[in-house]
């Protein structure tokens, strides 16, 4: 589903991604770990060309992302959902309008069909009662759920999550993680999840990679990585480190 | 040694400001090209344009009403003693009318509109940029430039001339109040005197240039907000610089447009 080869991205002289290569199978959930500033979010943004990488290759669903023109890129983007760290709900629109936004622009649904879609996706995230609320009236966890609902309303093949549980309390964080897993299973999506939250990763991940110094330094299942004797991984997965990183972010 | 260091720091700050200035000019030019490339291409986002026109018009209406009325009133009060000195008080409605229609109405409305709207657009788009809402729009395959920028520039371009015509009438009403305070003049006499002096040809260039002013307000506000960086600090900067730059550009373009008008119609 996703194949990334030798991806490089630098900001002036600061190299963020240095020869990153990875692949994600169809239906797989890949978790990307890494210290703050190691380019995890940059990696996600390069995948949808919100940022242009300096070199390398990104293949999504058989299409070479970096060689697509804007029309082709937008066609591909319709197949991809992106949950931003801040949920990025349009704050001048109600929840209903936020959810209808991609539907109005990309599909020819009747108003009734649109309403049905909105209700159905809100049911999936258990927030039907918030349909007419404005984003400013929602809590952090609710915003994340609505952001998730907006991302999946077009039934994308690939979901990209940028820190889906950051800033949430442990219970809400766990709920969001299970929700992501449930949606992934019911919609048969492929996911790439950037997170610092080990609990979230344990719930979601089929496989994980660890970015360090711009490279993919480790990969494997969560139990393999957490039980590794490698000093970096031992330090990285210690409870204190995770906690510290959650606080930083 | 210290003097040398402070001179080089001063020169480097001038260089940075010049760089920023030229980047902004290039950015405004690119936005202009993009605007004309997108504005004729569907989808036309009519609902968004109508919404912005309503919002911008209603938002600015109270302040332009008050300002227009006071400007007309003060202008008449100031002009009356000067005309009295030459025994030309009868020309008061005409001279005030021409000043308001040709210059004061359009420019004052545009400057107030810039202060109110350009900063608002800068802050709104700036905060959308720093909270990743623009990125979210882009990643959902909707062109944020077309949806956010083109609609706002279009709305500004067409709402400002409407506001200007309204302000001209309000300012003329204010001027009438001042005239009544110092002279025994009926509203019929005042209206006839204004209509006799102010020709239709006076109003056309005056109102026509507000299309350009409206475009400038929308363009600068959108550019500053859309390109905002550095979190909330960047949003604040986008909002304030949008007002400064658009006000300055309005005055510069006013000068250019008056010159062009006089060149095309020397008798104007």
Coordinates of C-alpha atoms in Angstrom, one line a residue:
Chain A
X1 CA 0.0 0.0 0.0
X2 CA 2.8 2.4 1.0
X3 CA 6.4 2.2 -0.1
X4 CA 8.9 4.9 0.8
X5 CA 12.5 4.8 -0.5
X6 CA 15.5 6.9 0.4
X7 CA 13.4 9.9 1.5
X8 CA 15.4 12.9 2.4
X9 CA 14.2 16.2 3.9
X10 CA 16.2 19.0 5.4
X11 CA 15.3 22.5 6.6
X12 CA 18.3 24.7 5.6
X13 CA 21.3 22.8 7.0
X14 CA 19.2 20.7 9.5
X15 CA 18.6 17.3 8.1
X16 CA 15.4 15.9 9.4
X17 CA 14.8 12.8 7.3
X18 CA 18.0 11.1 6.0
X19 CA 17.4 8.2 3.7
X20 CA 14.2 6.9 5.2
X21 CA 12.8 3.8 3.7
X22 CA 9.8 1.8 4.8
X23 CA 6.8 -0.1 3.5
X24 CA 3.3 -0.7 4.8
X25 CA 1.2 -3.6 3.7
X26 CA -2.4 -3.3 2.8
X27 CA -4.6 -3.5 6.0
X28 CA -1.5 -3.1 8.3
X29 CA -1.2 -0.6 11.2
X30 CA 2.3 0.8 11.3
X31 CA 3.3 2.9 14.3
X32 CA 6.1 5.4 14.0
X33 CA 8.1 6.2 17.2
X34 CA 10.8 8.6 17.6
X35 CA 12.1 11.4 19.9
X36 CA 10.6 14.9 19.4
X37 CA 12.1 16.6 16.3
X38 CA 13.1 13.4 14.6
X39 CA 10.8 14.1 11.6
X40 CA 7.8 11.8 12.3
X41 CA 5.3 14.5 11.4
X42 CA 7.4 15.6 8.5
X43 CA 7.3 12.1 7.2
X44 CA 3.5 12.1 7.3
X45 CA 3.3 15.5 5.7
X46 CA 5.7 14.4 2.9
X47 CA 3.5 11.4 2.2
X48 CA 0.6 13.7 1.3
X49 CA 2.9 16.4 -0.1
X50 CA 2.0 19.0 2.5
X51 CA 5.8 19.2 2.5
X52 CA 8.0 18.5 -0.5
X53 CA 10.8 16.1 0.2
X54 CA 14.3 17.0 -1.1
X55 CA 14.7 13.5 -2.7
X56 CA 13.4 10.0 -2.6
X57 CA 10.4 8.1 -3.7
X58 CA 6.9 7.7 -2.2
X59 CA 4.6 5.1 -3.7
X60 CA 1.0 5.0 -2.4
X61 CA -1.5 2.6 -3.9
X62 CA 0.8 2.1 -6.8
X63 CA 1.1 5.8 -7.6
X64 CA 4.4 7.7 -7.4
X65 CA 3.2 10.6 -5.2
X66 CA 6.1 13.0 -6.0
X67 CA 5.5 12.8 -9.8
X68 CA 1.8 13.5 -9.7
X69 CA 0.4 16.7 -10.9
X70 CA -2.0 18.6 -8.7
X71 CA -5.2 17.1 -10.2
X72 CA -3.8 13.5 -9.8
X73 CA -2.5 14.3 -6.3
X74 CA -6.0 15.5 -5.3
X75 CA -7.5 12.3 -6.6
X76 CA -5.0 10.4 -4.5
X77 CA -5.7 12.6 -1.5
X78 CA -9.4 11.6 -1.6
X79 CA -8.2 8.1 -0.8
X80 CA -6.2 9.3 2.2
X81 CA -7.5 10.5 5.6
X82 CA -5.3 12.6 7.9
X83 CA -5.9 13.2 11.6
X84 CA -3.9 16.2 12.7
X85 CA -2.4 16.5 16.2
X86 CA -4.8 19.4 16.9
X87 CA -7.7 17.7 15.0
X88 CA -7.7 20.9 12.8
X89 CA -11.5 21.3 12.8
X90 CA -12.6 24.3 10.8
X91 CA -13.6 26.6 13.7
X92 CA -16.0 28.7 11.7
X93 CA -18.1 25.7 10.9
X94 CA -20.3 23.5 13.1
X95 CA -19.6 19.8 13.5
X96 CA -22.2 19.0 10.8
X97 CA -20.6 21.5 8.4
X98 CA -17.1 20.1 9.2
X99 CA -18.3 16.6 8.3
X100 CA -20.2 17.6 5.2
X101 CA -17.3 19.7 3.8
X102 CA -15.5 16.8 2.0
X103 CA -18.8 15.2 1.0
X104 CA -20.2 18.3 -0.7
X105 CA -17.0 18.8 -2.7
X106 CA -16.2 15.3 -3.8
X107 CA -19.5 13.4 -4.0
X108 CA -22.9 13.9 -5.5
X109 CA -25.0 12.9 -2.5
X110 CA -28.4 14.3 -1.9
X111 CA -28.9 16.3 1.3
X112 CA -30.7 13.3 2.9
X113 CA -27.8 10.9 1.9
X114 CA -25.3 13.4 3.3
X115 CA -27.2 13.7 6.6
X116 CA -27.3 9.9 6.8
X117 CA -23.6 9.7 6.3
X118 CA -22.9 12.3 8.9
X119 CA -25.1 10.6 11.5
X120 CA -23.6 7.2 10.8
X121 CA -20.0 8.5 11.2
X122 CA -21.0 10.4 14.3
X123 CA -22.5 7.2 15.7
X124 CA -19.2 5.4 15.0
X125 CA -17.4 8.0 17.2
X126 CA -20.3 8.1 19.7
X127 CA -20.9 11.8 19.3
X128 CA -24.2 12.2 17.6
X129 CA -25.3 14.7 20.2
X130 CA -22.5 17.1 19.1
X131 CA -23.8 17.5 15.6
X132 CA -24.8 21.1 15.8
X133 CA -22.0 22.2 18.2
X134 CA -19.2 24.5 17.2
X135 CA -15.6 23.2 17.7
X136 CA -15.0 25.8 20.4
X137 CA -17.7 24.0 22.5
X138 CA -16.0 20.6 22.3
X139 CA -13.4 19.1 24.7
X140 CA -10.0 18.0 23.4
X141 CA -11.1 14.3 23.3
X142 CA -14.3 15.3 21.4
X143 CA -12.4 17.3 18.9
X144 CA -10.1 14.3 18.2
X145 CA -13.2 12.1 17.7
X146 CA -14.8 14.6 15.4
X147 CA -11.5 15.0 13.5
X148 CA -11.4 11.3 13.2
X149 CA -15.0 11.2 12.0
X150 CA -14.2 13.9 9.3
X151 CA -11.2 11.9 8.2
X152 CA -13.1 8.6 7.7
X153 CA -16.3 10.0 6.3
X154 CA -15.0 9.6 2.8
X155 CA -13.9 6.0 3.6
X156 CA -10.2 6.4 2.8
X157 CA -8.0 3.4 2.0
X158 CA -5.1 4.9 4.0
X159 CA -5.3 6.8 7.3
X160 CA -2.4 8.9 8.6
X161 CA -2.6 9.8 12.3
X162 CA -0.3 12.5 13.7
X163 CA -0.1 12.0 17.5
X164 CA -3.8 11.0 17.9
X165 CA -3.7 10.8 21.7
X166 CA -1.4 13.6 22.6
X167 CA -2.8 16.0 25.2
X168 CA -5.6 13.6 26.3
X169 CA -6.0 12.0 29.7
X170 CA -5.1 8.2 29.9
X171 CA -8.8 7.0 29.8
X172 CA -9.7 9.2 26.7
X173 CA -6.4 8.3 25.1
X174 CA -7.2 4.6 25.5
X175 CA -10.8 5.1 24.2
X176 CA -9.4 6.9 21.1
X177 CA -6.9 4.1 20.5
X178 CA -9.6 1.4 20.6
X179 CA -11.8 3.6 18.4
X180 CA -8.9 3.8 15.8
X181 CA -8.4 0.1 15.9
X182 CA -12.2 -0.6 15.6
X183 CA -12.5 1.8 12.7
X184 CA -9.5 0.3 11.0
X185 CA -11.0 -3.1 11.2
X186 CA -14.5 -2.2 10.2
X187 CA -13.4 0.0 7.2
X188 CA -10.4 -2.3 6.3
X189 CA -8.0 0.7 6.2
X190 CA -4.2 0.8 6.2
X191 CA -2.8 3.1 8.9
X192 CA 0.4 4.9 9.7
X193 CA 0.3 6.3 13.3
X194 CA 2.9 8.7 14.7
X195 CA 2.8 8.6 18.4
X196 CA 4.7 8.8 21.7
X197 CA 2.0 6.9 23.5
X198 CA 3.2 3.4 24.2
X199 CA -0.3 2.3 25.4
X200 CA -1.8 3.6 22.2
X201 CA 0.8 1.8 20.1
X202 CA 0.3 -1.5 22.0
X203 CA -3.4 -1.3 21.2
X204 CA -3.1 -0.3 17.5
X205 CA 0.2 -1.5 16.1
X206 CA 0.8 -4.5 13.9
X207 CA 4.4 -3.3 13.5
X208 CA 6.4 -0.3 14.7
X209 CA 9.5 1.5 13.5
X210 CA 11.7 3.9 15.5
X211 CA 13.1 7.0 13.8
X212 CA 16.4 8.3 15.1
X213 CA 18.7 10.8 13.6
X214 CA 16.6 10.9 10.5
X215 CA 16.8 7.2 9.9
X216 CA 14.6 4.1 10.6
X217 CA 16.9 2.6 13.2
X218 CA 14.7 -0.2 14.5
X219 CA 11.6 -2.0 13.5
X220 CA 9.5 -4.9 14.7
X221 CA 6.5 -5.7 16.8
X222 CA 5.8 -3.7 20.0
X223 CA 6.8 -6.6 22.3
X224 CA 10.0 -7.1 20.3
X225 CA 11.0 -3.5 20.6
X226 CA 10.1 -3.0 24.2
X227 CA 11.9 -6.2 25.3
X228 CA 15.0 -5.4 23.3
X229 CA 18.3 -5.1 25.1
X230 CA 19.5 -2.3 22.9
X231 CA 20.4 0.7 25.1
X232 CA 18.6 3.2 23.0
X233 CA 15.4 1.2 22.9
X234 CA 15.6 0.4 26.6
X235 CA 15.9 4.1 27.4
X236 CA 13.3 5.0 24.8
X237 CA 10.6 2.7 26.1
X238 CA 11.2 3.3 29.8
X239 CA 8.1 4.7 31.5
X240 CA 9.9 7.9 32.3
X241 CA 10.9 8.7 28.8
X242 CA 7.4 8.2 27.4
X243 CA 6.0 10.3 30.2
X244 CA 8.6 13.0 29.6
X245 CA 7.8 13.1 25.8
X246 CA 4.1 13.2 26.4
X247 CA 4.6 16.3 28.6
X248 CA 6.9 18.0 26.0
X249 CA 4.3 17.4 23.3
Chain B
X1 CA 35.1 48.0 17.5
X2 CA 31.6 48.5 19.1
X3 CA 30.7 51.2 16.5
X4 CA 31.7 48.7 13.7
X5 CA 29.5 46.0 15.2
X6 CA 26.5 48.3 15.6
X7 CA 26.9 49.6 12.0
X8 CA 27.0 46.1 10.6
X9 CA 24.0 45.1 12.7
X10 CA 22.1 48.1 11.4
X11 CA 23.1 47.3 7.8
X12 CA 22.0 43.7 8.3
X13 CA 18.6 44.8 9.7
X14 CA 18.1 47.0 6.7
X15 CA 19.0 44.1 4.4
X16 CA 16.5 41.9 6.2
X17 CA 13.8 44.5 5.9
X18 CA 14.5 44.9 2.2
X19 CA 14.4 41.2 1.8
X20 CA 11.1 41.0 3.5
X21 CA 9.7 43.8 1.4
X22 CA 10.7 42.2 -1.9
X23 CA 9.4 38.8 -0.7
X24 CA 6.1 40.5 0.1
X25 CA 5.9 42.2 -3.3
X26 CA 6.7 38.9 -5.1
X27 CA 4.1 37.2 -2.9
X28 CA 1.4 39.7 -3.6
X29 CA 2.1 39.4 -7.3
X30 CA 1.9 35.6 -7.2
X31 CA -1.4 35.9 -5.2
X32 CA -2.7 38.3 -7.9
X33 CA -1.8 35.8 -10.7
X34 CA -3.3 32.9 -8.8
X35 CA -6.5 34.9 -8.1
X36 CA -7.1 35.7 -11.7
X37 CA -6.3 32.1 -12.6
X38 CA -8.8 30.6 -10.2
X39 CA -11.6 33.2 -10.1
X40 CA -13.1 32.1 -13.5
X41 CA -12.7 28.4 -12.8
X42 CA -15.6 26.4 -11.2
X43 CA -16.6 25.7 -8.5
X44 CA -17.4 29.3 -7.9
X45 CA -18.1 29.0 -4.1
X46 CA -21.1 31.5 -4.5
X47 CA -22.3 30.7 -1.0
X48 CA -18.9 31.6 0.5
X49 CA -18.7 34.8 -1.5
X50 CA -22.2 35.8 -0.4
X51 CA -21.4 35.0 3.2
X52 CA -18.3 37.1 3.2
X53 CA -20.0 40.0 1.5
X54 CA -22.7 40.0 4.2
X55 CA -20.3 39.6 7.0
X56 CA -17.8 42.3 5.8
X57 CA -20.6 44.7 4.9
X58 CA -22.4 44.3 8.2
X59 CA -19.2 44.4 10.2
X60 CA -18.1 47.7 8.6
X61 CA -21.4 49.4 8.3
X62 CA -21.6 51.1 11.8
X63 CA -18.1 52.5 11.7
X64 CA -18.3 53.8 8.2
X65 CA -21.7 55.4 8.9
X66 CA -20.4 57.3 11.9
X67 CA -17.1 58.3 10.2
X68 CA -18.8 59.3 7.0
X69 CA -21.3 61.5 8.8
X70 CA -18.7 63.2 10.9
X71 CA -16.3 63.7 7.9
X72 CA -19.2 65.4 5.9
X73 CA -20.1 67.5 8.9
X74 CA -16.6 68.6 9.7
X75 CA -15.7 69.3 6.1
X76 CA -18.7 71.6 5.7
X77 CA -17.9 73.3 9.0
X78 CA -14.3 73.9 8.0
X79 CA -15.0 75.0 4.4
X80 CA -17.8 77.5 5.3
X81 CA -15.5 80.2 6.9
X82 CA -13.0 79.9 4.0
X83 CA -15.7 80.4 1.4
X84 CA -17.2 83.2 3.5
X85 CA -13.9 85.0 3.3
X86 CA -14.3 85.2 -0.5
X87 CA -18.0 85.8 -0.4
X88 CA -18.6 82.4 -2.0
X89 CA -20.8 80.7 0.6
X90 CA -23.3 79.8 -2.0
X91 CA -20.8 77.3 -3.4
X92 CA -20.5 75.4 -0.1
X93 CA -22.8 72.5 -1.0
X94 CA -21.2 72.1 -4.4
X95 CA -17.6 72.2 -3.1
X96 CA -18.3 69.9 -0.2
X97 CA -20.2 67.5 -2.5
X98 CA -17.4 67.4 -5.1
X99 CA -14.8 66.7 -2.4
X100 CA -16.8 63.9 -0.8
X101 CA -17.8 62.2 -4.1
X102 CA -14.4 62.5 -5.8
X103 CA -11.9 61.8 -3.0
X104 CA -13.0 61.8 0.6
X105 CA -15.8 59.3 0.4
X106 CA -13.8 56.6 -1.5
X107 CA -10.5 57.0 0.4
X108 CA -11.9 57.4 3.9
X109 CA -14.2 54.4 3.4
X110 CA -11.3 52.3 1.9
X111 CA -9.0 53.2 4.8
X112 CA -11.6 52.3 7.4
X113 CA -12.5 49.1 5.5
X114 CA -8.8 48.3 5.5
X115 CA -8.5 48.8 9.2
X116 CA -11.5 46.7 10.0
X117 CA -11.4 44.0 7.4
X118 CA -7.8 43.5 6.4
X119 CA -6.8 42.8 10.0
X120 CA -9.7 40.5 10.4
X121 CA -8.9 38.4 7.3
X122 CA -5.2 38.4 8.3
X123 CA -6.0 37.1 11.8
X124 CA -8.6 34.6 10.6
X125 CA -6.5 33.0 7.9
X126 CA -3.4 33.3 10.1
X127 CA -5.0 31.3 12.9
X128 CA -6.3 28.8 10.4
X129 CA -2.7 28.4 9.1
X130 CA -1.1 27.9 12.5
X131 CA -3.8 25.5 13.7
X132 CA -3.3 23.4 10.6
X133 CA -6.8 24.0 9.3
X134 CA -5.5 25.1 5.9
X135 CA -3.4 21.9 5.8
X136 CA -6.4 19.9 6.6
X137 CA -8.3 21.5 3.8
X138 CA -5.5 20.8 1.4
X139 CA -5.1 17.2 2.4
X140 CA -8.9 16.7 1.9
X141 CA -8.3 17.6 -1.8
X142 CA -10.0 21.0 -1.5
X143 CA -7.9 23.9 -2.8
X144 CA -7.6 26.2 0.2
X145 CA -6.5 29.1 -2.0
X146 CA -9.6 29.0 -4.0
X147 CA -11.9 28.4 -1.1
X148 CA -10.4 30.9 1.4
X149 CA -8.5 33.5 -0.5
X150 CA -10.3 33.9 -3.8
X151 CA -13.7 34.2 -2.1
X152 CA -12.5 36.8 0.3
X153 CA -10.7 39.0 -2.3
X154 CA -13.8 38.8 -4.5
X155 CA -16.1 39.8 -1.7
X156 CA -13.9 42.7 -0.7
X157 CA -13.6 43.9 -4.3
X158 CA -17.4 44.1 -4.7
X159 CA -18.6 45.1 -1.2
X160 CA -16.3 48.2 -0.9
X161 CA -17.9 50.2 -3.8
X162 CA -21.4 49.5 -2.3
X163 CA -20.2 50.8 1.1
X164 CA -18.6 53.8 -0.6
X165 CA -21.8 54.9 -2.3
X166 CA -23.6 54.5 1.0
X167 CA -20.9 56.6 2.8
X168 CA -21.1 59.3 0.2
X169 CA -24.8 59.8 0.9
X170 CA -24.2 59.7 4.7
X171 CA -21.4 62.3 4.4
X172 CA -23.6 64.5 2.3
X173 CA -26.2 64.2 5.0
X174 CA -23.6 65.2 7.6
X175 CA -22.6 68.2 5.5
X176 CA -26.2 69.3 5.3
X177 CA -26.5 69.3 9.0
X178 CA -23.5 71.6 9.2
X179 CA -24.8 73.8 6.5
X180 CA -28.2 74.2 8.3
X181 CA -26.3 75.1 11.5
X182 CA -24.6 78.1 9.9
X183 CA -26.9 79.0 7.0
X184 CA -30.6 79.1 6.6
X185 CA -30.7 76.6 3.7
X186 CA -33.6 74.3 2.9
X187 CA -33.0 70.6 2.0
X188 CA -34.3 71.2 -1.5
X189 CA -31.9 74.1 -2.1
X190 CA -29.0 72.0 -0.7
X191 CA -29.9 68.9 -2.7
X192 CA -30.3 71.0 -5.9
X193 CA -27.0 72.8 -5.3
X194 CA -25.1 69.5 -4.8
X195 CA -26.8 67.9 -7.8
X196 CA -26.0 70.9 -9.9
X197 CA -22.3 70.9 -9.0
X198 CA -21.6 67.2 -8.8
X199 CA -21.8 65.6 -12.1
X200 CA -22.2 61.9 -12.8
X201 CA -18.7 61.9 -14.2
X202 CA -17.4 62.9 -10.8
X203 CA -18.8 59.8 -9.2
X204 CA -17.6 57.3 -11.8
X205 CA -13.8 57.5 -11.2
X206 CA -14.3 58.0 -7.5
X207 CA -16.4 54.8 -7.1
X208 CA -14.5 52.9 -9.7
X209 CA -11.2 53.2 -7.9
X210 CA -12.8 51.6 -4.8
X211 CA -12.9 48.3 -6.7
X212 CA -9.1 48.5 -6.7
X213 CA -9.0 49.5 -3.1
X214 CA -11.3 46.6 -2.1
X215 CA -9.1 44.2 -4.1
X216 CA -6.0 45.5 -2.2
X217 CA -7.7 45.0 1.2
X218 CA -8.7 41.5 0.4
X219 CA -5.3 40.7 -1.3
X220 CA -3.1 42.0 1.5
X221 CA -5.2 40.6 4.3
X222 CA -5.3 37.2 2.7
X223 CA -1.6 37.2 1.8
X224 CA -0.5 38.1 5.3
X225 CA -2.8 35.5 7.0
X226 CA -2.2 32.7 4.5
X227 CA 1.5 33.0 4.8
X228 CA 1.6 33.5 8.6
X229 CA 4.2 31.5 10.5
X230 CA 5.5 31.3 14.2
X231 CA 2.2 30.5 16.0
X232 CA 0.1 33.1 17.7
X233 CA 2.9 35.8 17.5
X234 CA 2.8 35.3 13.7
X235 CA -1.0 35.7 13.7
X236 CA -0.8 39.0 15.6
X237 CA 1.9 40.2 13.2
X238 CA -0.2 39.2 10.1
X239 CA -3.1 41.1 11.5
X240 CA -1.3 44.4 12.2
X241 CA 1.0 44.4 9.1
X242 CA -2.1 43.7 6.9
X243 CA -3.6 47.0 8.1
X244 CA -0.4 49.0 7.6
X245 CA 0.4 47.6 4.2
X246 CA -3.1 47.8 2.8
X247 CA -3.6 51.4 4.0
X248 CA -0.3 52.4 2.5
X249 CA -1.1 50.7 -0.8
X250 CA -4.6 52.3 -0.9
X251 CA -2.9 55.8 -0.7
X252 CA -0.3 54.9 -3.3
X253 CA -2.8 53.5 -5.7
X254 CA -5.1 56.5 -5.1
X255 CA -2.3 58.8 -6.3
X256 CA -1.7 56.6 -9.3
X257 CA -5.4 56.2 -10.2
X258 CA -6.0 60.0 -9.9
X259 CA -3.0 60.6 -12.2
X260 CA -4.4 58.1 -14.7
X261 CA -7.9 59.6 -14.5
X262 CA -6.5 63.1 -15.2
X263 CA -4.4 61.7 -18.0
X264 CA -7.3 60.0 -19.7
X265 CA -9.8 62.8 -19.0
X266 CA -7.9 66.1 -18.7
X267 CA -11.1 68.1 -18.0
X268 CA -12.0 65.8 -15.0

